[in-house]
Amino acid sequence: MRLVLLGPPGSGKGTYASRLNIRLGVPHISTGHIVRDEIKAGTELGKQIRRYSDRGGLVPDEIIIEMLQARLDRPDCAKGFILDGFPRTIPQADALGKIAEIDLVINLNVPDEIIIQRLSNRLVCRRCGAIFNTLTLKPKKDLICDECGGELYTRDDDRPEVIKERLTVYRRETAPLIEHYRNKELLKDVYCDDLKTSPEVIVERIISIVSNLGLLQP
Ligand SMILES: [Zn+2]
């Protein structure tokens, strides 16, 4: 089960992926996490990545692909994986196609108003990075992390005007990718039109698609 999750920032990709991995028995692989781990571990690759981001540039595709390939070669990916945050462009999809055959691409469709509502109410813990939401996942105490007692804050790029810009960039970049996978008949749409729909409901929708395609592993 080699699954790619596509969806705009704030669509809940990470949340769904971390629940799907338990249900599907394959690891959740986020290129964002891999990059952060390499930087944290101070590997040669991590240092290279840091040089790019210190200069305000994007990490080149070759580096991301190299890291991803190393990750997908690990034994826990033998039965597959759930890929979150990659690919974002056609060249990345082509590169991915050379290192892994994708079974299914889930395209999360979430209206902008819902994303803006969700992200602008998001709170992040300064200490451990746990995520809360004043609408859907309130911390037990105001502005205090349930996990570690750290302080919760609103990230700069979760302000509505910044979210709108991020969505515009996402739609421009990803529209061709959606077409690319649709043409290959690998893409299935999942709709989340209501802020109150729980993650479990969306996860069940994805599982039933996987199951209907005969991709569920015993
Ligand atoms: Zn915390």
mmCIF file with all atom_site columns, C-alpha atoms and ligand atoms in Angstrom:
data_model
loop_
_atom_site.group_PDB
_atom_site.id
_atom_site.type_symbol
_atom_site.label_atom_id
_atom_site.label_alt_id
_atom_site.label_comp_id
_atom_site.label_asym_id
_atom_site.label_entity_id
_atom_site.label_seq_id
_atom_site.pdbx_PDB_ins_code
_atom_site.Cartn_x
_atom_site.Cartn_y
_atom_site.Cartn_z
_atom_site.occupancy
_atom_site.B_iso_or_equiv
_atom_site.pdbx_formal_charge
_atom_site.auth_seq_id
_atom_site.auth_comp_id
_atom_site.auth_asym_id
_atom_site.auth_atom_id
_atom_site.pdbx_PDB_model_num
ATOM   1   C  CA . MET A 1 1   ? 0.000   0.000  0.000   1.00 0.00 ? 1   MET A CA 1
ATOM   2   C  CA . ARG A 1 2   ? 2.008   2.946  -1.285  1.00 0.00 ? 2   ARG A CA 1
ATOM   3   C  CA . LEU A 1 3   ? -0.205  5.948  -0.684  1.00 0.00 ? 3   LEU A CA 1
ATOM   4   C  CA . VAL A 1 4   ? 0.331   9.645  -1.367  1.00 0.00 ? 4   VAL A CA 1
ATOM   5   C  CA . LEU A 1 5   ? -1.799  12.209 0.488   1.00 0.00 ? 5   LEU A CA 1
ATOM   6   C  CA . LEU A 1 6   ? -2.318  15.483 -1.348  1.00 0.00 ? 6   LEU A CA 1
ATOM   7   C  CA . GLY A 1 7   ? -4.000  18.420 0.293   1.00 0.00 ? 7   GLY A CA 1
ATOM   8   C  CA . PRO A 1 8   ? -3.524  22.111 0.976   1.00 0.00 ? 8   PRO A CA 1
ATOM   9   C  CA . PRO A 1 9   ? -1.847  23.371 4.144   1.00 0.00 ? 9   PRO A CA 1
ATOM   10  C  CA . GLY A 1 10  ? -4.380  23.022 6.948   1.00 0.00 ? 10  GLY A CA 1
ATOM   11  C  CA . SER A 1 11  ? -6.285  20.197 5.240   1.00 0.00 ? 11  SER A CA 1
ATOM   12  C  CA . GLY A 1 12  ? -5.348  17.861 8.093   1.00 0.00 ? 12  GLY A CA 1
ATOM   13  C  CA . LYS A 1 13  ? -2.991  15.651 6.051   1.00 0.00 ? 13  LYS A CA 1
ATOM   14  C  CA . GLY A 1 14  ? -0.652  15.045 8.975   1.00 0.00 ? 14  GLY A CA 1
ATOM   15  C  CA . THR A 1 15  ? -3.527  14.214 11.328  1.00 0.00 ? 15  THR A CA 1
ATOM   16  C  CA . TYR A 1 16  ? -5.061  11.731 8.877   1.00 0.00 ? 16  TYR A CA 1
ATOM   17  C  CA . ALA A 1 17  ? -1.711  10.203 7.972   1.00 0.00 ? 17  ALA A CA 1
ATOM   18  C  CA . SER A 1 18  ? -0.843  9.572  11.612  1.00 0.00 ? 18  SER A CA 1
ATOM   19  C  CA . ARG A 1 19  ? -4.165  7.744  12.106  1.00 0.00 ? 19  ARG A CA 1
ATOM   20  C  CA . LEU A 1 20  ? -4.020  5.926  8.773   1.00 0.00 ? 20  LEU A CA 1
ATOM   21  C  CA . ASN A 1 21  ? -0.622  4.439  9.523   1.00 0.00 ? 21  ASN A CA 1
ATOM   22  C  CA . ILE A 1 22  ? -2.090  2.551  12.473  1.00 0.00 ? 22  ILE A CA 1
ATOM   23  C  CA . ARG A 1 23  ? -5.041  1.299  10.415  1.00 0.00 ? 23  ARG A CA 1
ATOM   24  C  CA . LEU A 1 24  ? -3.050  0.413  7.312   1.00 0.00 ? 24  LEU A CA 1
ATOM   25  C  CA . GLY A 1 25  ? 0.019   -0.950 9.076   1.00 0.00 ? 25  GLY A CA 1
ATOM   26  C  CA . VAL A 1 26  ? 2.483   1.106  7.047   1.00 0.00 ? 26  VAL A CA 1
ATOM   27  C  CA . PRO A 1 27  ? 4.580   4.071  8.244   1.00 0.00 ? 27  PRO A CA 1
ATOM   28  C  CA . HIS A 1 28  ? 3.638   7.730  7.864   1.00 0.00 ? 28  HIS A CA 1
ATOM   29  C  CA . ILE A 1 29  ? 6.455   9.455  6.020   1.00 0.00 ? 29  ILE A CA 1
ATOM   30  C  CA . SER A 1 30  ? 6.559   13.222 6.062   1.00 0.00 ? 30  SER A CA 1
ATOM   31  C  CA . THR A 1 31  ? 9.349   14.917 4.137   1.00 0.00 ? 31  THR A CA 1
ATOM   32  C  CA . GLY A 1 32  ? 9.069   17.809 6.603   1.00 0.00 ? 32  GLY A CA 1
ATOM   33  C  CA . HIS A 1 33  ? 9.841   15.427 9.484   1.00 0.00 ? 33  HIS A CA 1
ATOM   34  C  CA . ILE A 1 34  ? 12.733  13.800 7.617   1.00 0.00 ? 34  ILE A CA 1
ATOM   35  C  CA . VAL A 1 35  ? 14.274  17.222 6.954   1.00 0.00 ? 35  VAL A CA 1
ATOM   36  C  CA . ARG A 1 36  ? 13.876  18.265 10.596  1.00 0.00 ? 36  ARG A CA 1
ATOM   37  C  CA . ASP A 1 37  ? 15.368  14.967 11.810  1.00 0.00 ? 37  ASP A CA 1
ATOM   38  C  CA . GLU A 1 38  ? 18.418  15.314 9.541   1.00 0.00 ? 38  GLU A CA 1
ATOM   39  C  CA . ILE A 1 39  ? 19.016  18.864 10.757  1.00 0.00 ? 39  ILE A CA 1
ATOM   40  C  CA . LYS A 1 40  ? 18.562  17.822 14.383  1.00 0.00 ? 40  LYS A CA 1
ATOM   41  C  CA . ALA A 1 41  ? 20.900  14.842 14.013  1.00 0.00 ? 41  ALA A CA 1
ATOM   42  C  CA . GLY A 1 42  ? 23.533  17.113 12.443  1.00 0.00 ? 42  GLY A CA 1
ATOM   43  C  CA . THR A 1 43  ? 24.212  14.679 9.568   1.00 0.00 ? 43  THR A CA 1
ATOM   44  C  CA . GLU A 1 44  ? 26.167  15.792 6.491   1.00 0.00 ? 44  GLU A CA 1
ATOM   45  C  CA . LEU A 1 45  ? 22.857  16.011 4.631   1.00 0.00 ? 45  LEU A CA 1
ATOM   46  C  CA . GLY A 1 46  ? 21.360  17.962 7.529   1.00 0.00 ? 46  GLY A CA 1
ATOM   47  C  CA . LYS A 1 47  ? 24.198  20.495 7.332   1.00 0.00 ? 47  LYS A CA 1
ATOM   48  C  CA . GLN A 1 48  ? 23.698  20.885 3.577   1.00 0.00 ? 48  GLN A CA 1
ATOM   49  C  CA . ILE A 1 49  ? 19.975  21.454 4.096   1.00 0.00 ? 49  ILE A CA 1
ATOM   50  C  CA . ARG A 1 50  ? 20.665  24.024 6.772   1.00 0.00 ? 50  ARG A CA 1
ATOM   51  C  CA . ARG A 1 51  ? 22.912  25.980 4.386   1.00 0.00 ? 51  ARG A CA 1
ATOM   52  C  CA . TYR A 1 52  ? 20.038  26.229 1.907   1.00 0.00 ? 52  TYR A CA 1
ATOM   53  C  CA . SER A 1 53  ? 17.454  27.246 4.456   1.00 0.00 ? 53  SER A CA 1
ATOM   54  C  CA . ASP A 1 54  ? 19.832  29.745 6.140   1.00 0.00 ? 54  ASP A CA 1
ATOM   55  C  CA . ARG A 1 55  ? 20.108  31.496 2.785   1.00 0.00 ? 55  ARG A CA 1
ATOM   56  C  CA . GLY A 1 56  ? 16.316  31.503 2.583   1.00 0.00 ? 56  GLY A CA 1
ATOM   57  C  CA . GLY A 1 57  ? 16.306  29.101 -0.355  1.00 0.00 ? 57  GLY A CA 1
ATOM   58  C  CA . LEU A 1 58  ? 14.395  25.917 -1.029  1.00 0.00 ? 58  LEU A CA 1
ATOM   59  C  CA . VAL A 1 59  ? 16.099  22.585 -0.507  1.00 0.00 ? 59  VAL A CA 1
ATOM   60  C  CA . PRO A 1 60  ? 16.790  21.174 -4.001  1.00 0.00 ? 60  PRO A CA 1
ATOM   61  C  CA . ASP A 1 61  ? 14.700  18.225 -5.146  1.00 0.00 ? 61  ASP A CA 1
ATOM   62  C  CA . GLU A 1 62  ? 17.767  15.961 -5.506  1.00 0.00 ? 62  GLU A CA 1
ATOM   63  C  CA . ILE A 1 63  ? 18.500  16.244 -1.794  1.00 0.00 ? 63  ILE A CA 1
ATOM   64  C  CA . ILE A 1 64  ? 14.909  15.575 -0.785  1.00 0.00 ? 64  ILE A CA 1
ATOM   65  C  CA . ILE A 1 65  ? 14.740  12.591 -3.127  1.00 0.00 ? 65  ILE A CA 1
ATOM   66  C  CA . GLU A 1 66  ? 18.007  11.201 -1.764  1.00 0.00 ? 66  GLU A CA 1
ATOM   67  C  CA . MET A 1 67  ? 16.686  11.443 1.806   1.00 0.00 ? 67  MET A CA 1
ATOM   68  C  CA . LEU A 1 68  ? 13.353  9.982  0.820   1.00 0.00 ? 68  LEU A CA 1
ATOM   69  C  CA . GLN A 1 69  ? 14.948  7.063  -0.982  1.00 0.00 ? 69  GLN A CA 1
ATOM   70  C  CA . ALA A 1 70  ? 17.061  6.269  2.086   1.00 0.00 ? 70  ALA A CA 1
ATOM   71  C  CA . ARG A 1 71  ? 13.908  6.399  4.215   1.00 0.00 ? 71  ARG A CA 1
ATOM   72  C  CA . LEU A 1 72  ? 11.836  4.214  1.848   1.00 0.00 ? 72  LEU A CA 1
ATOM   73  C  CA . ASP A 1 73  ? 14.646  1.631  1.770   1.00 0.00 ? 73  ASP A CA 1
ATOM   74  C  CA . ARG A 1 74  ? 14.270  1.012  5.498   1.00 0.00 ? 74  ARG A CA 1
ATOM   75  C  CA . PRO A 1 75  ? 12.642  -2.323 6.409   1.00 0.00 ? 75  PRO A CA 1
ATOM   76  C  CA . ASP A 1 76  ? 9.486   -0.785 7.893   1.00 0.00 ? 76  ASP A CA 1
ATOM   77  C  CA . CYS A 1 77  ? 8.532   0.392  4.376   1.00 0.00 ? 77  CYS A CA 1
ATOM   78  C  CA . ALA A 1 78  ? 8.604   -3.125 2.923   1.00 0.00 ? 78  ALA A CA 1
ATOM   79  C  CA . LYS A 1 79  ? 4.780   -3.275 2.878   1.00 0.00 ? 79  LYS A CA 1
ATOM   80  C  CA . GLY A 1 80  ? 4.390   0.339  1.801   1.00 0.00 ? 80  GLY A CA 1
ATOM   81  C  CA . PHE A 1 81  ? 4.046   3.815  3.240   1.00 0.00 ? 81  PHE A CA 1
ATOM   82  C  CA . ILE A 1 82  ? 1.863   6.908  3.499   1.00 0.00 ? 82  ILE A CA 1
ATOM   83  C  CA . LEU A 1 83  ? 3.621   9.884  1.992   1.00 0.00 ? 83  LEU A CA 1
ATOM   84  C  CA . ASP A 1 84  ? 2.642   13.321 3.266   1.00 0.00 ? 84  ASP A CA 1
ATOM   85  C  CA . GLY A 1 85  ? 4.067   16.599 1.913   1.00 0.00 ? 85  GLY A CA 1
ATOM   86  C  CA . PHE A 1 86  ? 5.656   15.098 -1.181  1.00 0.00 ? 86  PHE A CA 1
ATOM   87  C  CA . PRO A 1 87  ? 5.483   15.325 -4.176  1.00 0.00 ? 87  PRO A CA 1
ATOM   88  C  CA . ARG A 1 88  ? 4.369   18.909 -4.744  1.00 0.00 ? 88  ARG A CA 1
ATOM   89  C  CA . THR A 1 89  ? 5.357   19.311 -8.392  1.00 0.00 ? 89  THR A CA 1
ATOM   90  C  CA . ILE A 1 90  ? 5.441   17.197 -11.560 1.00 0.00 ? 90  ILE A CA 1
ATOM   91  C  CA . PRO A 1 91  ? 9.268   16.875 -11.572 1.00 0.00 ? 91  PRO A CA 1
ATOM   92  C  CA . GLN A 1 92  ? 9.069   15.618 -7.966  1.00 0.00 ? 92  GLN A CA 1
ATOM   93  C  CA . ALA A 1 93  ? 6.346   13.141 -8.948  1.00 0.00 ? 93  ALA A CA 1
ATOM   94  C  CA . ASP A 1 94  ? 8.516   11.876 -11.818 1.00 0.00 ? 94  ASP A CA 1
ATOM   95  C  CA . ALA A 1 95  ? 11.487  11.485 -9.466  1.00 0.00 ? 95  ALA A CA 1
ATOM   96  C  CA . LEU A 1 96  ? 9.302   9.650  -6.952  1.00 0.00 ? 96  LEU A CA 1
ATOM   97  C  CA . GLY A 1 97  ? 8.025   7.382  -9.733  1.00 0.00 ? 97  GLY A CA 1
ATOM   98  C  CA . LYS A 1 98  ? 11.602  6.236  -10.295 1.00 0.00 ? 98  LYS A CA 1
ATOM   99  C  CA . ILE A 1 99  ? 12.108  5.098  -6.698  1.00 0.00 ? 99  ILE A CA 1
ATOM   100 C  CA . ALA A 1 100 ? 8.632   3.770  -5.838  1.00 0.00 ? 100 ALA A CA 1
ATOM   101 C  CA . GLU A 1 101 ? 5.480   2.678  -7.609  1.00 0.00 ? 101 GLU A CA 1
ATOM   102 C  CA . ILE A 1 102 ? 2.507   4.558  -6.166  1.00 0.00 ? 102 ILE A CA 1
ATOM   103 C  CA . ASP A 1 103 ? -0.753  2.601  -5.723  1.00 0.00 ? 103 ASP A CA 1
ATOM   104 C  CA . LEU A 1 104 ? -3.085  5.442  -4.806  1.00 0.00 ? 104 LEU A CA 1
ATOM   105 C  CA . VAL A 1 105 ? -3.183  9.213  -4.430  1.00 0.00 ? 105 VAL A CA 1
ATOM   106 C  CA . ILE A 1 106 ? -5.796  10.681 -2.097  1.00 0.00 ? 106 ILE A CA 1
ATOM   107 C  CA . ASN A 1 107 ? -6.634  14.296 -2.917  1.00 0.00 ? 107 ASN A CA 1
ATOM   108 C  CA . LEU A 1 108 ? -8.137  16.091 0.080   1.00 0.00 ? 108 LEU A CA 1
ATOM   109 C  CA . ASN A 1 109 ? -10.567 18.783 -1.039  1.00 0.00 ? 109 ASN A CA 1
ATOM   110 C  CA . VAL A 1 110 ? -11.149 21.389 1.627   1.00 0.00 ? 110 VAL A CA 1
ATOM   111 C  CA . PRO A 1 111 ? -12.754 24.786 0.971   1.00 0.00 ? 111 PRO A CA 1
ATOM   112 C  CA . ASP A 1 112 ? -10.535 27.803 1.731   1.00 0.00 ? 112 ASP A CA 1
ATOM   113 C  CA . GLU A 1 113 ? -12.938 29.197 4.375   1.00 0.00 ? 113 GLU A CA 1
ATOM   114 C  CA . ILE A 1 114 ? -12.609 25.999 6.391   1.00 0.00 ? 114 ILE A CA 1
ATOM   115 C  CA . ILE A 1 115 ? -8.833  26.007 6.175   1.00 0.00 ? 115 ILE A CA 1
ATOM   116 C  CA . ILE A 1 116 ? -8.680  29.655 7.225   1.00 0.00 ? 116 ILE A CA 1
ATOM   117 C  CA . GLN A 1 117 ? -11.007 28.984 10.159  1.00 0.00 ? 117 GLN A CA 1
ATOM   118 C  CA . ARG A 1 118 ? -9.031  25.948 11.226  1.00 0.00 ? 118 ARG A CA 1
ATOM   119 C  CA . LEU A 1 119 ? -5.545  27.420 10.880  1.00 0.00 ? 119 LEU A CA 1
ATOM   120 C  CA . SER A 1 120 ? -6.325  30.808 12.345  1.00 0.00 ? 120 SER A CA 1
ATOM   121 C  CA . ASN A 1 121 ? -7.571  29.020 15.482  1.00 0.00 ? 121 ASN A CA 1
ATOM   122 C  CA . ARG A 1 122 ? -4.539  26.788 15.695  1.00 0.00 ? 122 ARG A CA 1
ATOM   123 C  CA . LEU A 1 123 ? -2.194  26.953 18.663  1.00 0.00 ? 123 LEU A CA 1
ATOM   124 C  CA . VAL A 1 124 ? 1.249   25.393 18.757  1.00 0.00 ? 124 VAL A CA 1
ATOM   125 C  CA . CYS A 1 125 ? 3.312   24.532 21.835  1.00 0.00 ? 125 CYS A CA 1
ATOM   126 C  CA . ARG A 1 126 ? 6.581   26.454 21.959  1.00 0.00 ? 126 ARG A CA 1
ATOM   127 C  CA . ARG A 1 127 ? 8.264   23.618 23.809  1.00 0.00 ? 127 ARG A CA 1
ATOM   128 C  CA . CYS A 1 128 ? 7.114   20.330 22.223  1.00 0.00 ? 128 CYS A CA 1
ATOM   129 C  CA . GLY A 1 129 ? 5.347   21.401 19.021  1.00 0.00 ? 129 GLY A CA 1
ATOM   130 C  CA . ALA A 1 130 ? 2.006   19.777 19.995  1.00 0.00 ? 130 ALA A CA 1
ATOM   131 C  CA . ILE A 1 131 ? -0.923  21.280 18.088  1.00 0.00 ? 131 ILE A CA 1
ATOM   132 C  CA . PHE A 1 132 ? -4.218  22.463 19.593  1.00 0.00 ? 132 PHE A CA 1
ATOM   133 C  CA . ASN A 1 133 ? -7.207  24.322 18.203  1.00 0.00 ? 133 ASN A CA 1
ATOM   134 C  CA . THR A 1 134 ? -9.476  26.736 20.021  1.00 0.00 ? 134 THR A CA 1
ATOM   135 C  CA . LEU A 1 135 ? -12.475 25.393 18.024  1.00 0.00 ? 135 LEU A CA 1
ATOM   136 C  CA . THR A 1 136 ? -11.877 21.677 17.729  1.00 0.00 ? 136 THR A CA 1
ATOM   137 C  CA . LEU A 1 137 ? -9.134  20.625 20.130  1.00 0.00 ? 137 LEU A CA 1
ATOM   138 C  CA . LYS A 1 138 ? -9.027  22.960 23.101  1.00 0.00 ? 138 LYS A CA 1
ATOM   139 C  CA . PRO A 1 139 ? -6.193  22.669 25.605  1.00 0.00 ? 139 PRO A CA 1
ATOM   140 C  CA . LYS A 1 140 ? -7.410  21.886 29.134  1.00 0.00 ? 140 LYS A CA 1
ATOM   141 C  CA . LYS A 1 141 ? -5.968  25.192 30.375  1.00 0.00 ? 141 LYS A CA 1
ATOM   142 C  CA . ASP A 1 142 ? -5.908  28.345 28.239  1.00 0.00 ? 142 ASP A CA 1
ATOM   143 C  CA . LEU A 1 143 ? -2.656  28.725 26.292  1.00 0.00 ? 143 LEU A CA 1
ATOM   144 C  CA . ILE A 1 144 ? -0.952  25.884 28.197  1.00 0.00 ? 144 ILE A CA 1
ATOM   145 C  CA . CYS A 1 145 ? 0.131   22.640 26.513  1.00 0.00 ? 145 CYS A CA 1
ATOM   146 C  CA . ASP A 1 146 ? -1.646  19.505 27.809  1.00 0.00 ? 146 ASP A CA 1
ATOM   147 C  CA . GLU A 1 147 ? 1.401   17.394 26.949  1.00 0.00 ? 147 GLU A CA 1
ATOM   148 C  CA . CYS A 1 148 ? 4.267   19.320 28.522  1.00 0.00 ? 148 CYS A CA 1
ATOM   149 C  CA . GLY A 1 149 ? 2.932   22.482 30.208  1.00 0.00 ? 149 GLY A CA 1
ATOM   150 C  CA . GLY A 1 150 ? 4.667   24.697 27.628  1.00 0.00 ? 150 GLY A CA 1
ATOM   151 C  CA . GLU A 1 151 ? 3.257   27.969 26.331  1.00 0.00 ? 151 GLU A CA 1
ATOM   152 C  CA . LEU A 1 152 ? 0.906   27.860 23.299  1.00 0.00 ? 152 LEU A CA 1
ATOM   153 C  CA . TYR A 1 153 ? 1.130   30.485 20.572  1.00 0.00 ? 153 TYR A CA 1
ATOM   154 C  CA . THR A 1 154 ? -0.197  31.292 17.064  1.00 0.00 ? 154 THR A CA 1
ATOM   155 C  CA . ARG A 1 155 ? 2.410   30.810 14.354  1.00 0.00 ? 155 ARG A CA 1
ATOM   156 C  CA . ASP A 1 156 ? 3.077   33.815 12.124  1.00 0.00 ? 156 ASP A CA 1
ATOM   157 C  CA . ASP A 1 157 ? 2.118   31.907 9.001   1.00 0.00 ? 157 ASP A CA 1
ATOM   158 C  CA . ASP A 1 158 ? -1.243  30.938 10.548  1.00 0.00 ? 158 ASP A CA 1
ATOM   159 C  CA . ARG A 1 159 ? -2.520  34.522 10.276  1.00 0.00 ? 159 ARG A CA 1
ATOM   160 C  CA . PRO A 1 160 ? -5.455  34.725 7.777   1.00 0.00 ? 160 PRO A CA 1
ATOM   161 C  CA . GLU A 1 161 ? -3.686  36.946 5.216   1.00 0.00 ? 161 GLU A CA 1
ATOM   162 C  CA . VAL A 1 162 ? -0.661  34.624 5.189   1.00 0.00 ? 162 VAL A CA 1
ATOM   163 C  CA . ILE A 1 163 ? -2.897  31.533 4.960   1.00 0.00 ? 163 ILE A CA 1
ATOM   164 C  CA . LYS A 1 164 ? -4.621  32.979 1.864   1.00 0.00 ? 164 LYS A CA 1
ATOM   165 C  CA . GLU A 1 165 ? -1.242  33.490 0.205   1.00 0.00 ? 165 GLU A CA 1
ATOM   166 C  CA . ARG A 1 166 ? -0.108  29.944 1.109   1.00 0.00 ? 166 ARG A CA 1
ATOM   167 C  CA . LEU A 1 167 ? -3.326  28.531 -0.379  1.00 0.00 ? 167 LEU A CA 1
ATOM   168 C  CA . THR A 1 168 ? -2.848  30.480 -3.607  1.00 0.00 ? 168 THR A CA 1
ATOM   169 C  CA . VAL A 1 169 ? 0.694   29.137 -3.945  1.00 0.00 ? 169 VAL A CA 1
ATOM   170 C  CA . TYR A 1 170 ? -0.468  25.590 -3.165  1.00 0.00 ? 170 TYR A CA 1
ATOM   171 C  CA . ARG A 1 171 ? -3.268  25.644 -5.733  1.00 0.00 ? 171 ARG A CA 1
ATOM   172 C  CA . ARG A 1 172 ? -1.000  27.062 -8.421  1.00 0.00 ? 172 ARG A CA 1
ATOM   173 C  CA . GLU A 1 173 ? 1.762   24.510 -7.748  1.00 0.00 ? 173 GLU A CA 1
ATOM   174 C  CA . THR A 1 174 ? -0.381  21.472 -7.189  1.00 0.00 ? 174 THR A CA 1
ATOM   175 C  CA . ALA A 1 175 ? -3.131  21.771 -9.793  1.00 0.00 ? 175 ALA A CA 1
ATOM   176 C  CA . PRO A 1 176 ? -0.889  20.212 -12.502 1.00 0.00 ? 176 PRO A CA 1
ATOM   177 C  CA . LEU A 1 177 ? 0.074   17.423 -10.102 1.00 0.00 ? 177 LEU A CA 1
ATOM   178 C  CA . ILE A 1 178 ? -3.570  16.575 -9.449  1.00 0.00 ? 178 ILE A CA 1
ATOM   179 C  CA . GLU A 1 179 ? -4.175  16.363 -13.210 1.00 0.00 ? 179 GLU A CA 1
ATOM   180 C  CA . HIS A 1 180 ? -1.027  14.270 -13.623 1.00 0.00 ? 180 HIS A CA 1
ATOM   181 C  CA . TYR A 1 181 ? -2.225  11.625 -11.157 1.00 0.00 ? 181 TYR A CA 1
ATOM   182 C  CA . ARG A 1 182 ? -5.823  11.844 -12.358 1.00 0.00 ? 182 ARG A CA 1
ATOM   183 C  CA . ASN A 1 183 ? -4.663  11.063 -15.893 1.00 0.00 ? 183 ASN A CA 1
ATOM   184 C  CA . LYS A 1 184 ? -2.801  8.033  -14.582 1.00 0.00 ? 184 LYS A CA 1
ATOM   185 C  CA . GLU A 1 185 ? -6.068  6.970  -12.882 1.00 0.00 ? 185 GLU A CA 1
ATOM   186 C  CA . LEU A 1 186 ? -4.350  6.865  -9.513  1.00 0.00 ? 186 LEU A CA 1
ATOM   187 C  CA . LEU A 1 187 ? -6.236  9.747  -7.899  1.00 0.00 ? 187 LEU A CA 1
ATOM   188 C  CA . LYS A 1 188 ? -9.306  9.621  -5.672  1.00 0.00 ? 188 LYS A CA 1
ATOM   189 C  CA . ASP A 1 189 ? -10.966 12.689 -4.206  1.00 0.00 ? 189 ASP A CA 1
ATOM   190 C  CA . VAL A 1 190 ? -12.036 12.973 -0.595  1.00 0.00 ? 190 VAL A CA 1
ATOM   191 C  CA . TYR A 1 191 ? -14.176 15.941 0.436   1.00 0.00 ? 191 TYR A CA 1
ATOM   192 C  CA . CYS A 1 192 ? -14.131 17.611 3.838   1.00 0.00 ? 192 CYS A CA 1
ATOM   193 C  CA . ASP A 1 193 ? -16.673 20.409 3.676   1.00 0.00 ? 193 ASP A CA 1
ATOM   194 C  CA . ASP A 1 194 ? -17.465 20.777 7.334   1.00 0.00 ? 194 ASP A CA 1
ATOM   195 C  CA . LEU A 1 195 ? -15.154 21.931 10.109  1.00 0.00 ? 195 LEU A CA 1
ATOM   196 C  CA . LYS A 1 196 ? -17.044 19.716 12.554  1.00 0.00 ? 196 LYS A CA 1
ATOM   197 C  CA . THR A 1 197 ? -16.375 16.471 10.681  1.00 0.00 ? 197 THR A CA 1
ATOM   198 C  CA . SER A 1 198 ? -14.065 14.503 12.951  1.00 0.00 ? 198 SER A CA 1
ATOM   199 C  CA . PRO A 1 199 ? -10.745 13.157 11.660  1.00 0.00 ? 199 PRO A CA 1
ATOM   200 C  CA . GLU A 1 200 ? -12.052 9.612  12.244  1.00 0.00 ? 200 GLU A CA 1
ATOM   201 C  CA . VAL A 1 201 ? -14.814 10.120 9.668   1.00 0.00 ? 201 VAL A CA 1
ATOM   202 C  CA . ILE A 1 202 ? -12.344 11.263 7.012   1.00 0.00 ? 202 ILE A CA 1
ATOM   203 C  CA . VAL A 1 203 ? -9.991  8.403  7.891   1.00 0.00 ? 203 VAL A CA 1
ATOM   204 C  CA . GLU A 1 204 ? -12.887 5.927  7.432   1.00 0.00 ? 204 GLU A CA 1
ATOM   205 C  CA . ARG A 1 205 ? -13.636 7.426  4.002   1.00 0.00 ? 205 ARG A CA 1
ATOM   206 C  CA . ILE A 1 206 ? -10.026 6.918  2.960   1.00 0.00 ? 206 ILE A CA 1
ATOM   207 C  CA . ILE A 1 207 ? -9.964  3.361  4.344   1.00 0.00 ? 207 ILE A CA 1
ATOM   208 C  CA . SER A 1 208 ? -13.088 2.470  2.398   1.00 0.00 ? 208 SER A CA 1
ATOM   209 C  CA . ILE A 1 209 ? -11.483 3.740  -0.837  1.00 0.00 ? 209 ILE A CA 1
ATOM   210 C  CA . VAL A 1 210 ? -8.373  1.655  -0.106  1.00 0.00 ? 210 VAL A CA 1
ATOM   211 C  CA . SER A 1 211 ? -10.548 -1.346 0.669   1.00 0.00 ? 211 SER A CA 1
ATOM   212 C  CA . ASN A 1 212 ? -12.731 -0.962 -2.449  1.00 0.00 ? 212 ASN A CA 1
ATOM   213 C  CA . LEU A 1 213 ? -9.600  -0.949 -4.582  1.00 0.00 ? 213 LEU A CA 1
ATOM   214 C  CA . GLY A 1 214 ? -8.506  -4.222 -2.984  1.00 0.00 ? 214 GLY A CA 1
ATOM   215 C  CA . LEU A 1 215 ? -5.420  -2.573 -1.494  1.00 0.00 ? 215 LEU A CA 1
ATOM   216 C  CA . LEU A 1 216 ? -6.071  -3.456 2.150   1.00 0.00 ? 216 LEU A CA 1
ATOM   217 C  CA . GLN A 1 217 ? -3.452  -5.847 3.473   1.00 0.00 ? 217 GLN A CA 1
ATOM   218 C  CA . PRO A 1 218 ? -4.491  -8.641 5.802   1.00 0.00 ? 218 PRO A CA 1
HETATM 219 ZN ZN . ZN  B 2 .   ? 4.023   21.022 24.780  1.00 0.00 ? 1   ZN  B ZN 1
#
